[in-house]
């Protein structure tokens, strides 16, 4: 660990989620969509206060109580579902207020754009001031986040991580392309660092909806690199993710 | 910063060059070609004493006064053009004598094959003994240069950098191929380190002249990775570079 | 070097093997195949106690004296051939007993799955307790091995290294694919670290036998990255490796 970062006693959930194949997102301001999250049977779900809500103080403020209530209702209805809530980045103006939407029954908190182990510790410390002791799913989606991927994931509060290709590319001043070679280095480094930290990593979002072939191709790349599963932004992506990531390495090797 | 490397007071030019899309080279021993550099309207130009001049003491000696005079004439004729001069590598037998070709009116000095922050500091210290206080464009084009890319670019004297694929591959005992996958790791790492150091990075030279499609493909890769622009070795490459790197990420994303 | 790792006085062989183009493996329990190793004229050969022998204590025990005698016979018959023996990984239950199969006449010991400079030192110390002072060919084929590739190869006892794609991918929970992009990051990093450590690196095994085109394509990628040659698992791969890796960079560049 880095100097100055003290070990924490954050506990992983009682029913741990070892290698999620699918993590399905819904906007935090849409109780109707949150309630439907279990229908596609994802391994985990995320109620989102970050990208799904406009970067506007009023919109963020309005979304928080909706997200909190929707989370509680969902957990009550689906007690075995791993329900996460995504807050805004720790250095954003929304982070502290977002914590009001968290409840101890969550499986964890998704924190986007983490850039260092110090960032992780700051999240943990802030959660504690609210009496919250939730494990984190760490978003690695900036240059610093990818560079420091190993130290971030080795923080004991981090239980899972994801790589965000769109934000990473934007941070570097680059452009996303169909082939994806512009993120192969970063995507590979996060997979390697995740292995060394002992943390399952979720692979990049596929933004092209209604295109099964593109999703399968991209998920196959993530699977080959060692990712445990996919961030999903549409319910139809969940079954595809289970199909790709549920297969054993031996099965996939045989098929090539 | 590394221990033993002290901060410097090198100043970036009064008219800074934030993200050059094109940096056009001309041989330092060809005053005629140097005089024509502005014609293609590049964002910056380099008068070259390294690769463009044979690795022969007499050739290097003969080129220096030609390069110096050509630089002064060019700056007088095109006072708003960012004019750089490339010296030979700091550990080469030509480096110290090359400094005689520098003038304070230059936008900066291009230093090839930098391998550490200590190398950068040695360049800065040597420039100071000549009363020169020019910012550096750092050439990252060896194994050590790529490995130490971040520390090199974080030195405060470095204002820009470039990745050199031909020299990098030669240094590793490898071979350049059409697909370029042999440099994807290094090219990606330099782009990431440049982002973290806050330095614009120039992408690799395309040696195939008179082949617009090859240049566009290669420049598109560099643009996707986050490079600000291209090193250009032919005036016809400048307009192509502006076309590719001048496009906004949104425009390019829409086009894929 | 890492703290706690002391320099060793391991000597490289009297006839050093600077950049092997081919390293041909034979199972340590097959004296007949070991005897035939010189026929394809490889630059080096490896008598294998690791992957070629089932991971079963009885099989390992039975193979050791066969491998030792086969090694001695081979060295006697082909005194100018660089003969290596591969033991099992240092933290495996077989490592210490495997050392009984080593003889001082070997060109070196191949040690798979090395993960740190401390691992290397432990091998060196254990060899010394047996009076053995052989240089190592380091297997880099796990997440930790790739992450620590430079420190491992900078240990003075390491004379050569290889990258193992199948084991690396398995360690990360990934899958091998025909295109091989899932190991491009690791394969590139090992090549770069090998250059900086001054150690020749051997490229990945091609498991598809009887397919010359696949071998040539894959070897060409390794050659482009800077690898010195190929690990070969079939005699027919040796001539192909010499054809690809024996060509000079200039020849290969011209051919593209
Ligand atoms: Mg994001
Ligand atoms: Mg160069
Ligand atoms: Mg292996």
XYZ file of C-alpha atoms and ligand atoms in Angstrom:
771
model
C 0.000 0.000 0.000
C 0.915 3.632 -0.398
C 2.283 5.508 2.553
C -0.327 7.519 4.358
C -3.084 5.129 3.334
C -4.167 3.166 6.352
C -5.874 -0.182 6.157
C -9.608 -0.040 6.673
C -12.046 -2.455 8.176
C -14.564 -2.199 5.366
C -16.246 -5.559 5.008
C -17.206 -7.229 1.788
C -20.905 -8.161 1.695
C -22.062 -11.244 3.542
C -22.999 -12.843 0.242
C -19.988 -11.874 -1.804
C -20.209 -11.355 -5.544
C -17.057 -13.027 -6.742
C -16.987 -12.565 -10.523
C -20.042 -10.723 -11.825
C -20.784 -11.464 -15.472
C -23.201 -8.570 -15.809
C -23.774 -5.277 -14.003
C -26.886 -3.548 -15.316
C -27.366 0.204 -14.929
C -30.550 2.247 -14.537
C -30.925 6.024 -14.109
C -31.306 7.074 -10.492
C -34.187 9.377 -11.334
C -36.293 6.649 -12.971
C -37.966 4.552 -10.273
C -39.858 2.686 -12.984
C -36.679 1.501 -14.697
C -35.001 0.668 -11.388
C -37.955 -1.534 -10.442
C -37.581 -3.445 -13.713
C -33.854 -4.133 -13.244
C -34.299 -7.713 -11.938
C -36.254 -8.830 -15.029
C -33.161 -9.666 -17.092
C -31.605 -11.485 -14.105
C -28.281 -9.594 -14.005
C -25.601 -10.588 -11.503
C -25.641 -7.049 -10.101
C -27.406 -3.744 -10.724
C -26.406 -0.105 -10.363
C -28.746 2.795 -9.659
C -26.891 5.683 -11.260
C -26.536 9.259 -10.031
C -23.574 10.050 -12.309
C -23.769 9.828 -16.108
C -27.473 9.002 -16.201
C -28.354 12.305 -14.508
C -27.577 15.627 -16.223
C -24.557 17.473 -14.779
C -26.842 20.096 -13.286
C -27.214 20.776 -9.553
C -31.027 20.778 -9.668
C -31.178 17.521 -11.602
C -28.740 15.861 -9.183
C -30.649 17.169 -6.181
C -33.954 15.915 -7.524
C -32.554 12.481 -8.347
C -31.106 11.629 -4.925
C -34.305 10.892 -2.966
C -35.757 9.081 -5.983
C -32.658 6.900 -6.204
C -32.608 6.208 -2.459
C -36.262 5.191 -2.335
C -35.938 3.127 -5.494
C -32.934 1.337 -4.018
C -34.792 0.513 -0.813
C -37.834 -0.720 -2.713
C -35.682 -2.839 -4.993
C -33.758 -4.402 -2.118
C -37.043 -5.146 -0.349
C -38.451 -6.810 -3.470
C -35.296 -8.639 -4.506
C -33.376 -9.323 -1.288
C -30.839 -11.591 -3.002
C -29.976 -9.139 -5.775
C -26.666 -7.284 -5.488
C -27.802 -3.658 -5.626
C -25.217 -0.898 -6.014
C -25.641 2.853 -6.225
C -23.264 5.013 -8.273
C -22.418 8.397 -6.810
C -20.604 11.179 -8.621
C -16.791 11.448 -8.566
C -15.166 12.224 -5.224
C -13.795 15.574 -6.418
C -17.053 16.600 -8.103
C -19.413 19.119 -6.448
C -22.068 16.386 -6.110
C -20.216 13.697 -4.182
C -20.966 14.632 -0.588
C -24.656 15.282 -1.156
C -24.959 12.016 -3.109
C -24.118 10.081 0.040
C -27.600 10.885 1.353
C -28.918 8.426 -1.234
C -26.956 5.498 0.208
C -28.400 2.900 2.559
C -26.515 0.207 4.487
C -28.473 -2.521 2.683
C -26.640 -1.842 -0.594
C -24.112 -4.400 -1.828
C -21.708 -1.518 -2.371
C -21.085 1.928 -3.803
C -19.860 2.495 -7.342
C -17.416 5.406 -7.371
C -16.452 6.712 -10.829
C -13.170 8.281 -11.891
C -11.014 7.197 -8.952
C -7.422 8.306 -9.542
C -5.378 7.159 -6.549
C -5.465 5.133 -3.342
C -5.834 8.470 -1.548
C -9.061 9.059 -3.468
C -10.321 5.681 -2.266
C -9.396 6.480 1.314
C -11.179 9.823 1.082
C -14.336 8.029 -0.053
C -14.033 5.539 2.797
C -13.477 8.292 5.361
C -16.441 10.291 4.101
C -18.684 7.236 4.111
C -17.676 6.597 7.729
C -18.740 10.041 8.812
C -22.198 8.905 7.669
C -21.864 5.606 9.509
C -21.572 3.733 6.213
C -19.166 0.880 5.720
C -19.861 -0.250 2.161
C -17.336 -1.832 -0.203
C -16.518 0.053 -3.406
C -16.694 -0.741 -7.073
C -13.907 1.471 -8.411
C -14.291 3.249 -11.736
C -10.947 3.396 -13.583
C -11.621 5.726 -16.472
C -9.035 8.502 -16.536
C -5.339 8.589 -17.315
C -4.457 8.712 -13.629
C -6.939 5.960 -12.789
C -5.365 3.614 -15.329
C -1.804 4.572 -14.369
C -2.576 3.946 -10.675
C -4.946 1.028 -11.287
C -3.064 -1.411 -9.115
C -2.757 0.822 -6.050
C -6.429 1.790 -6.321
C -7.610 -1.821 -6.527
C -5.265 -2.951 -3.768
C -7.023 -0.653 -1.310
C -8.915 -3.067 0.955
C -12.188 -1.180 0.529
C -12.265 -1.953 -3.203
C -14.172 -5.130 -3.969
C -14.634 -4.709 -7.712
C -13.550 -2.359 -10.474
C -14.573 -1.353 -13.966
C -12.718 0.160 -16.906
C -14.483 3.038 -18.680
C -13.262 3.415 -22.243
C -15.294 6.454 -23.259
C -14.176 8.601 -20.326
C -10.580 7.350 -20.556
C -10.347 8.282 -24.207
C -11.914 11.674 -23.565
C -9.457 12.323 -20.734
C -6.533 11.609 -23.065
C -7.953 13.804 -25.814
C -8.418 10.773 -28.047
C -11.277 9.262 -29.991
C -13.102 5.945 -29.758
C -12.954 3.780 -32.875
C -14.718 0.615 -33.938
C -11.586 -1.537 -33.563
C -10.876 -0.259 -30.069
C -7.074 -0.429 -30.358
C -6.874 3.031 -28.766
C -7.822 1.499 -25.402
C -6.116 -1.900 -25.687
C -3.164 -0.799 -23.537
C -5.353 0.660 -20.787
C -7.903 -2.179 -20.932
C -5.069 -4.732 -20.690
C -3.355 -2.899 -17.839
C -6.544 -2.727 -15.779
C -7.145 -6.462 -16.304
C -3.596 -7.252 -15.192
C -3.708 -4.922 -12.190
C -7.076 -6.393 -11.187
C -5.592 -9.870 -11.219
C -2.706 -8.763 -9.017
C -5.033 -6.947 -6.623
C -7.379 -9.922 -6.485
C -10.356 -7.859 -7.637
C -12.785 -8.823 -10.412
C -12.893 -6.206 -13.168
C -15.899 -5.318 -15.308
C -15.330 -4.550 -18.952
C -16.293 -1.486 -20.967
C -19.794 -0.451 -21.936
C -20.933 -1.210 -25.480
C -22.842 1.875 -26.546
C -24.201 0.373 -29.770
C -27.590 -1.011 -28.719
C -29.612 -3.465 -30.771
C -26.432 -4.869 -32.283
C -25.791 -8.298 -30.885
C -22.748 -8.992 -33.076
C -20.921 -5.890 -31.883
C -21.653 -6.730 -28.257
C -20.511 -10.335 -28.666
C -17.285 -9.281 -30.379
C -16.486 -6.680 -27.738
C -17.429 -8.932 -24.829
C -15.267 -11.672 -26.316
C -12.310 -9.293 -26.255
C -12.985 -8.405 -22.624
C -13.352 -12.078 -21.729
C -10.052 -12.886 -23.458
C -8.302 -10.159 -21.453
C -9.523 -11.596 -18.151
C -12.497 -9.378 -17.302
C -15.191 -11.107 -15.253
C -18.100 -9.532 -17.120
C -19.643 -6.471 -18.731
C -21.143 -3.223 -17.622
C -24.580 -3.367 -19.305
C -26.695 -0.367 -20.237
C -29.623 -2.275 -21.730
C -31.415 -5.354 -20.343
C -30.852 -7.217 -23.616
C -27.092 -7.083 -23.002
C -27.376 -9.176 -19.814
C -28.163 -12.521 -21.440
C -25.428 -11.927 -24.022
C -22.930 -11.165 -21.260
C -23.851 -14.356 -19.425
C -23.468 -16.282 -22.641
C -19.968 -14.928 -23.272
C -18.595 -14.708 -19.738
C -20.376 -17.786 -18.418
C -18.513 -20.036 -20.810
C -15.458 -21.657 -19.359
C -12.047 -20.820 -20.802
C -11.786 -24.400 -22.053
C -15.048 -24.061 -23.965
C -13.995 -20.786 -25.513
C -10.551 -22.060 -26.454
C -12.129 -25.036 -28.170
C -14.415 -22.808 -30.206
C -11.729 -20.688 -31.812
C 10.013 14.501 -9.782
C 13.097 12.384 -9.424
C 15.499 13.057 -6.632
C 18.441 15.149 -7.712
C 16.480 16.845 -10.458
C 15.862 20.419 -9.470
C 13.103 22.540 -10.861
C 14.213 24.900 -13.561
C 13.028 28.324 -14.565
C 12.871 27.550 -18.274
C 10.003 29.555 -19.738
C 7.591 28.375 -22.342
C 7.472 30.731 -25.351
C 5.521 33.955 -25.062
C 3.119 32.681 -27.719
C 2.669 29.145 -26.494
C 1.973 26.301 -28.879
C -0.623 24.321 -26.997
C -1.483 21.333 -29.192
C 0.414 21.380 -32.501
C -1.342 19.405 -35.230
C 1.724 19.381 -37.493
C 5.470 19.723 -36.968
C 7.269 19.839 -40.315
C 10.958 18.904 -40.620
C 13.630 20.192 -43.006
C 17.329 19.233 -43.172
C 19.580 21.682 -41.362
C 22.013 21.765 -44.266
C 19.405 22.815 -46.825
C 18.715 26.558 -46.484
C 16.481 26.360 -49.559
C 14.157 23.796 -47.986
C 14.151 25.595 -44.639
C 13.052 28.807 -46.374
C 10.116 26.953 -47.938
C 8.860 25.483 -44.644
C 6.102 28.102 -44.109
C 4.454 27.368 -47.460
C 2.350 24.453 -46.198
C 1.349 26.474 -43.098
C 2.441 23.954 -40.447
C 1.786 24.672 -36.756
C 5.526 24.325 -36.087
C 8.723 23.552 -37.981
C 11.982 21.828 -37.094
C 15.377 22.515 -38.645
C 17.119 19.178 -38.220
C 20.739 18.466 -37.317
C 20.083 14.836 -36.339
C 18.671 12.269 -38.760
C 18.650 14.604 -41.758
C 22.436 15.012 -41.573
C 24.763 12.023 -42.085
C 26.308 10.679 -38.865
C 29.694 12.012 -39.892
C 31.646 14.681 -37.994
C 32.410 16.730 -41.109
C 28.800 16.681 -42.265
C 27.568 17.714 -38.815
C 30.166 20.475 -38.596
C 29.258 21.843 -42.010
C 25.530 21.801 -41.256
C 25.567 23.826 -38.027
C 26.215 27.333 -39.402
C 23.840 26.666 -42.291
C 21.128 25.632 -39.869
C 21.722 28.593 -37.581
C 21.585 31.147 -40.379
C 18.572 29.464 -41.950
C 16.793 29.557 -38.589
C 17.469 33.266 -38.152
C 16.345 34.062 -41.675
C 13.181 32.019 -41.247
C 12.306 33.644 -37.917
C 12.891 37.087 -39.489
C 10.626 36.244 -42.431
C 7.923 34.424 -40.446
C 7.971 35.949 -36.952
C 4.770 34.175 -35.864
C 5.940 30.713 -36.904
C 7.064 28.339 -34.141
C 10.591 27.468 -35.260
C 12.450 24.646 -33.516
C 15.918 23.260 -34.107
C 16.729 19.590 -33.508
C 20.158 18.856 -32.068
C 21.747 15.430 -31.791
C 21.214 13.226 -28.716
C 22.691 14.443 -25.439
C 25.091 11.482 -25.173
C 26.168 11.690 -28.828
C 29.509 13.220 -29.811
C 27.680 16.030 -31.635
C 25.455 17.456 -28.911
C 27.668 20.119 -27.403
C 28.850 21.537 -30.713
C 25.249 21.561 -32.005
C 24.340 24.139 -29.394
C 26.246 26.734 -31.430
C 23.413 26.566 -33.955
C 20.786 27.659 -31.412
C 19.475 31.202 -31.083
C 17.243 32.607 -28.326
C 14.532 33.459 -30.867
C 13.708 29.780 -31.394
C 10.406 28.465 -30.021
C 12.385 25.608 -28.513
C 14.939 22.846 -28.980
C 14.031 19.361 -30.134
C 16.188 16.812 -28.285
C 16.040 13.254 -29.631
C 16.433 10.013 -27.693
C 15.975 11.368 -24.173
C 16.060 8.492 -21.691
C 15.571 9.978 -18.215
C 14.791 13.159 -16.303
C 18.538 13.363 -15.653
C 19.109 13.557 -19.388
C 16.667 16.465 -19.559
C 18.401 18.233 -16.708
C 21.768 17.764 -18.409
C 20.397 19.407 -21.550
C 18.994 22.296 -19.521
C 22.258 22.775 -17.641
C 24.294 22.737 -20.835
C 21.953 25.191 -22.533
C 22.374 27.524 -19.541
C 26.128 27.553 -19.884
C 25.426 29.100 -23.297
C 22.938 31.561 -21.814
C 20.056 29.727 -23.451
C 16.763 29.160 -21.710
C 14.686 27.378 -24.354
C 11.917 24.841 -23.689
C 12.401 21.321 -25.009
C 10.486 19.052 -27.321
C 11.496 15.640 -25.972
C 12.101 12.728 -28.324
C 10.921 9.448 -26.763
C 12.246 6.815 -29.116
C 14.229 4.232 -27.180
C 13.286 1.541 -24.694
C 14.448 3.696 -21.789
C 12.705 6.777 -23.182
C 9.379 4.957 -23.348
C 9.841 3.273 -19.958
C 10.657 6.653 -18.342
C 8.264 8.683 -20.506
C 6.341 10.159 -17.606
C 9.364 11.345 -15.600
C 10.920 12.833 -18.731
C 7.791 14.771 -19.678
C 7.172 15.899 -16.101
C 10.471 17.788 -16.117
C 9.392 21.445 -16.208
C 11.678 22.233 -19.162
C 9.734 19.859 -21.420
C 6.968 21.624 -23.293
C 6.177 18.985 -25.927
C 7.210 15.445 -26.792
C 7.176 13.053 -29.716
C 7.203 9.296 -30.056
C 9.632 7.875 -32.631
C 8.531 4.450 -33.797
C 11.416 3.655 -36.145
C 14.134 4.322 -33.566
C 12.152 2.637 -30.786
C 11.756 -0.517 -32.833
C 15.419 -0.506 -33.817
C 16.422 -0.076 -30.170
C 14.384 -3.146 -29.210
C 15.799 -5.195 -32.083
C 12.369 -5.365 -33.683
C 10.919 -4.581 -37.081
C 8.307 -2.086 -38.265
C 5.271 -3.604 -39.943
C 2.372 -2.132 -41.866
C -0.135 -2.791 -39.079
C 2.053 -1.163 -36.449
C 0.985 -3.437 -33.584
C 4.668 -3.745 -32.590
C 4.569 -0.161 -31.270
C 1.002 -0.008 -29.945
C 2.120 -0.539 -26.342
C 4.835 2.145 -26.507
C 2.704 4.564 -28.522
C -0.140 4.155 -26.015
C 2.132 4.543 -23.002
C 3.643 7.772 -24.335
C 0.162 9.195 -24.992
C -0.935 8.307 -21.444
C 2.237 9.657 -19.829
C 1.913 12.861 -21.884
C -1.616 13.366 -20.581
C -0.446 12.898 -16.985
C 2.503 15.258 -17.492
C 0.294 17.848 -19.179
C 2.432 17.868 -22.320
C 1.136 17.576 -25.911
C 2.638 14.615 -27.736
C 3.368 14.389 -31.451
C 2.733 11.103 -33.191
C 5.070 8.979 -35.289
C 6.445 9.832 -38.713
C 4.803 8.192 -41.715
C 7.671 7.269 -43.995
C 5.489 6.272 -46.965
C 5.275 9.470 -48.977
C 2.754 10.074 -51.753
C 0.290 7.742 -50.048
C -2.519 9.742 -48.581
C -4.524 6.722 -47.445
C -1.638 5.351 -45.380
C -1.069 8.728 -43.743
C -4.756 9.196 -42.948
C -5.011 5.719 -41.429
C -1.907 6.191 -39.309
C -2.826 9.717 -38.235
C -6.290 8.492 -37.301
C -4.678 5.941 -34.977
C -2.528 8.623 -33.380
C -5.524 10.922 -33.002
C -7.534 8.120 -31.371
C -4.721 7.542 -28.866
C -4.692 11.199 -27.812
C -1.746 12.623 -29.771
C -2.083 16.299 -30.650
C -0.655 15.964 -34.154
C 1.942 14.469 -36.460
C 5.608 14.828 -37.119
C 5.635 15.574 -40.867
C 8.513 14.896 -43.229
C 6.862 16.195 -46.397
C 4.870 19.416 -46.885
C 1.943 17.452 -48.320
C 1.490 15.738 -44.950
C 0.684 19.032 -43.195
C -2.772 19.600 -44.673
C -3.641 15.958 -44.057
C -2.542 16.277 -40.430
C -4.676 19.379 -39.958
C -7.602 17.570 -41.500
C -7.295 14.608 -39.128
C -6.194 16.333 -35.916
C -8.226 19.484 -36.425
C -11.447 17.541 -36.348
C -13.129 17.489 -32.987
C -13.555 14.185 -31.166
C -17.334 14.532 -31.639
C -16.926 14.834 -35.400
C -14.637 11.849 -35.539
C -16.849 9.718 -33.328
C -19.820 10.495 -35.542
C -17.904 9.422 -38.630
C -17.043 5.914 -37.451
C 18.036 -3.961 -7.978
C 15.508 -4.610 -5.249
C 16.513 -4.264 -1.646
C 17.442 -7.557 -0.086
C 18.536 -9.043 -3.384
C 22.274 -9.370 -3.402
C 24.342 -9.629 -6.518
C 25.412 -13.133 -7.385
C 28.480 -14.510 -9.046
C 26.606 -16.814 -11.398
C 28.586 -17.011 -14.633
C 27.118 -17.096 -18.080
C 28.312 -20.119 -20.078
C 31.767 -20.061 -21.605
C 30.208 -20.150 -25.054
C 27.446 -17.638 -24.557
C 24.182 -17.878 -26.455
C 23.524 -14.272 -27.337
C 20.214 -14.230 -29.232
C 18.770 -17.719 -29.697
C 16.420 -17.951 -32.662
C 15.001 -21.307 -31.585
C 14.701 -23.186 -28.301
C 13.312 -26.677 -28.871
C 11.600 -28.611 -26.081
C 11.437 -32.364 -25.444
C 9.721 -34.200 -22.573
C 12.098 -35.114 -19.768
C 10.717 -38.645 -19.578
C 11.370 -39.426 -23.237
C 15.064 -40.247 -23.725
C 14.319 -41.141 -27.346
C 12.972 -37.686 -28.158
C 15.759 -35.966 -26.218
C 18.348 -37.837 -28.257
C 16.736 -36.614 -31.479
C 16.751 -32.927 -30.444
C 19.906 -31.985 -32.406
C 18.450 -33.208 -35.725
C 16.622 -29.963 -36.520
C 19.715 -27.927 -35.525
C 18.065 -25.641 -32.957
C 20.083 -22.891 -31.281
C 19.207 -24.361 -27.883
C 17.203 -27.252 -26.458
C 15.239 -27.782 -23.258
C 14.647 -31.097 -21.522
C 11.359 -30.460 -19.738
C 10.271 -31.591 -16.282
C 7.390 -29.094 -16.073
C 4.520 -29.057 -18.555
C 5.669 -32.125 -20.469
C 5.338 -34.284 -17.345
C 1.927 -34.796 -15.702
C 1.456 -32.831 -12.476
C 1.614 -36.004 -10.438
C 4.308 -36.770 -7.839
C 4.985 -40.255 -9.199
C 5.314 -39.039 -12.772
C 7.669 -36.236 -11.714
C 9.739 -38.632 -9.603
C 10.047 -41.116 -12.439
C 11.035 -38.469 -14.958
C 13.954 -36.935 -13.069
C 16.601 -39.662 -13.504
C 15.507 -40.162 -17.119
C 15.917 -36.454 -17.786
C 19.291 -36.291 -16.031
C 20.727 -39.249 -17.935
C 19.286 -38.011 -21.222
C 20.856 -34.607 -20.623
C 24.266 -36.129 -19.940
C 24.055 -38.362 -23.003
C 22.987 -35.453 -25.187
C 25.785 -33.189 -23.953
C 28.294 -35.985 -24.559
C 27.007 -36.509 -28.117
C 26.559 -32.815 -28.972
C 29.128 -30.917 -26.914
C 28.507 -27.611 -28.723
C 24.732 -27.689 -28.304
C 23.243 -25.394 -25.651
C 21.328 -27.856 -23.480
C 18.944 -26.563 -20.816
C 16.725 -28.399 -18.364
C 13.382 -26.988 -17.221
C 12.489 -27.606 -13.599
C 9.101 -26.951 -12.026
C 8.219 -23.565 -10.523
C 10.121 -22.500 -7.420
C 6.997 -22.513 -5.235
C 5.742 -25.849 -6.590
C 6.127 -29.061 -4.572
C 8.485 -30.448 -7.243
C 11.160 -27.775 -7.425
C 13.669 -28.974 -4.845
C 13.611 -32.590 -5.967
C 13.937 -31.501 -9.607
C 17.386 -30.097 -8.850
C 18.690 -33.671 -8.669
C 18.285 -33.827 -12.435
C 20.669 -30.909 -13.035
C 24.308 -31.314 -14.021
C 27.005 -28.611 -14.189
C 27.469 -29.253 -17.917
C 24.098 -27.721 -18.756
C 24.029 -24.331 -20.501
C 21.490 -23.250 -17.917
C 18.271 -23.962 -16.056
C 14.862 -22.922 -17.344
C 12.698 -21.810 -14.420
C 9.010 -21.304 -15.197
C 6.583 -18.848 -13.588
C 9.107 -16.575 -11.895
C 7.270 -13.692 -10.225
C 9.901 -11.464 -8.595
C 13.628 -10.893 -8.179
C 13.258 -12.606 -4.805
C 12.060 -15.723 -6.609
C 15.182 -15.604 -8.777
C 17.407 -15.213 -5.746
C 15.705 -18.152 -4.052
C 16.456 -20.312 -7.101
C 20.079 -19.160 -7.118
C 20.475 -19.843 -3.390
C 18.947 -23.289 -3.687
C 21.130 -24.152 -6.670
C 24.167 -23.117 -4.627
C 23.322 -25.515 -1.826
C 23.751 -28.197 -4.507
C 27.016 -26.681 -5.702
C 25.375 -25.517 -8.906
C 26.109 -22.167 -10.478
C 24.021 -22.227 -13.644
C 22.506 -19.186 -15.368
C 18.715 -19.047 -15.638
C 16.255 -18.754 -18.459
C 13.364 -17.003 -16.720
C 9.786 -17.922 -17.545
C 7.533 -14.847 -17.410
C 4.047 -16.254 -17.666
C 1.903 -14.955 -14.822
C 0.470 -11.569 -13.990
C 3.172 -10.950 -11.394
C 5.896 -12.191 -13.734
C 4.866 -9.719 -16.416
C 4.358 -6.852 -13.959
C 7.832 -7.479 -12.458
C 9.471 -8.483 -15.745
C 12.196 -5.880 -15.589
C 13.325 -6.597 -12.021
C 13.320 -10.329 -12.712
C 15.431 -9.996 -15.862
C 17.796 -7.488 -14.237
C 18.850 -10.112 -11.693
C 22.400 -11.003 -12.753
C 21.671 -14.731 -12.738
C 19.127 -14.350 -15.550
C 20.705 -14.837 -18.971
C 17.554 -15.282 -21.057
C 13.795 -15.097 -20.619
C 10.640 -16.281 -22.320
C 7.053 -15.073 -22.352
C 4.397 -17.741 -21.905
C 1.078 -16.634 -23.348
C -1.039 -19.652 -22.431
C -0.126 -19.576 -18.753
C -0.342 -15.776 -18.586
C -3.843 -15.795 -20.019
C -4.908 -18.588 -17.674
C -3.510 -16.682 -14.700
C -5.574 -13.623 -15.630
C -8.712 -15.683 -16.148
C -8.699 -14.856 -19.836
C -8.815 -16.815 -23.057
C -6.407 -17.196 -25.952
C -7.715 -16.106 -29.343
C -6.410 -16.446 -32.874
C -5.549 -12.746 -33.171
C -3.622 -12.717 -29.904
C -4.544 -9.138 -28.941
C -5.272 -10.354 -25.400
C -1.512 -10.759 -24.811
C -0.174 -7.847 -26.880
C 0.316 -5.650 -23.808
C 2.156 -8.344 -21.837
C 4.154 -9.559 -24.846
C 5.212 -5.978 -25.591
C 6.104 -5.222 -21.991
C 8.315 -8.305 -21.698
C 10.124 -7.371 -24.932
C 10.728 -3.837 -23.658
C 11.842 -4.980 -20.200
C 14.169 -7.540 -21.802
C 15.803 -4.795 -23.844
C 16.342 -2.667 -20.749
C 17.724 -5.618 -18.790
C 19.992 -6.622 -21.660
C 18.522 -10.104 -21.854
C 17.326 -11.864 -25.029
C 13.678 -12.874 -24.809
C 12.072 -15.893 -26.444
C 8.607 -15.521 -27.876
C 5.459 -17.539 -27.185
C 4.819 -21.125 -28.184
C 2.647 -21.727 -31.252
C 0.436 -24.648 -30.293
C -1.024 -25.170 -33.775
C 1.305 -27.774 -35.278
C 1.445 -28.603 -38.986
C 0.388 -25.073 -39.841
C 3.317 -23.182 -41.269
C 1.336 -20.040 -42.084
C 0.165 -19.634 -38.490
C 3.690 -20.112 -37.176
C 5.162 -17.624 -39.648
C 2.533 -15.016 -38.822
C 3.010 -15.421 -35.080
C 6.813 -15.501 -35.301
C 6.728 -12.389 -37.442
C 4.819 -10.610 -34.680
C 7.357 -11.720 -32.094
C 10.220 -10.641 -34.351
C 8.615 -7.240 -34.862
C 8.328 -6.777 -31.094
C 12.031 -7.469 -30.574
C 12.065 -11.098 -29.455
C 15.223 -12.978 -30.381
C 13.459 -16.213 -31.337
C 10.766 -18.750 -30.611
C 10.120 -21.454 -28.087
C 9.557 -24.482 -30.355
C 7.539 -27.564 -29.447
C 8.021 -29.445 -32.719
C 11.240 -29.934 -34.732
C 9.564 -28.548 -37.848
C 9.204 -25.174 -36.120
C 12.985 -24.734 -35.835
C 13.738 -24.058 -39.500
C 10.778 -21.692 -39.684
C 12.041 -19.816 -36.636
C 15.501 -19.485 -38.171
C 13.941 -18.239 -41.359
C 11.946 -15.530 -39.573
C 14.375 -14.520 -36.840
C 17.534 -14.976 -38.877
C 16.484 -12.313 -41.320
C 17.946 -8.936 -40.592
C 15.637 -6.063 -39.697
C 16.620 -4.380 -42.955
C 15.568 -7.417 -44.969
C 12.252 -7.651 -43.174
C 11.541 -3.948 -43.497
C 12.183 -4.139 -47.207
C 9.764 -7.039 -47.585
C 6.741 -5.303 -46.103
Mg -17.725 6.977 -16.890
Mg 14.522 9.452 -34.276
Mg 4.271 -22.323 -19.073
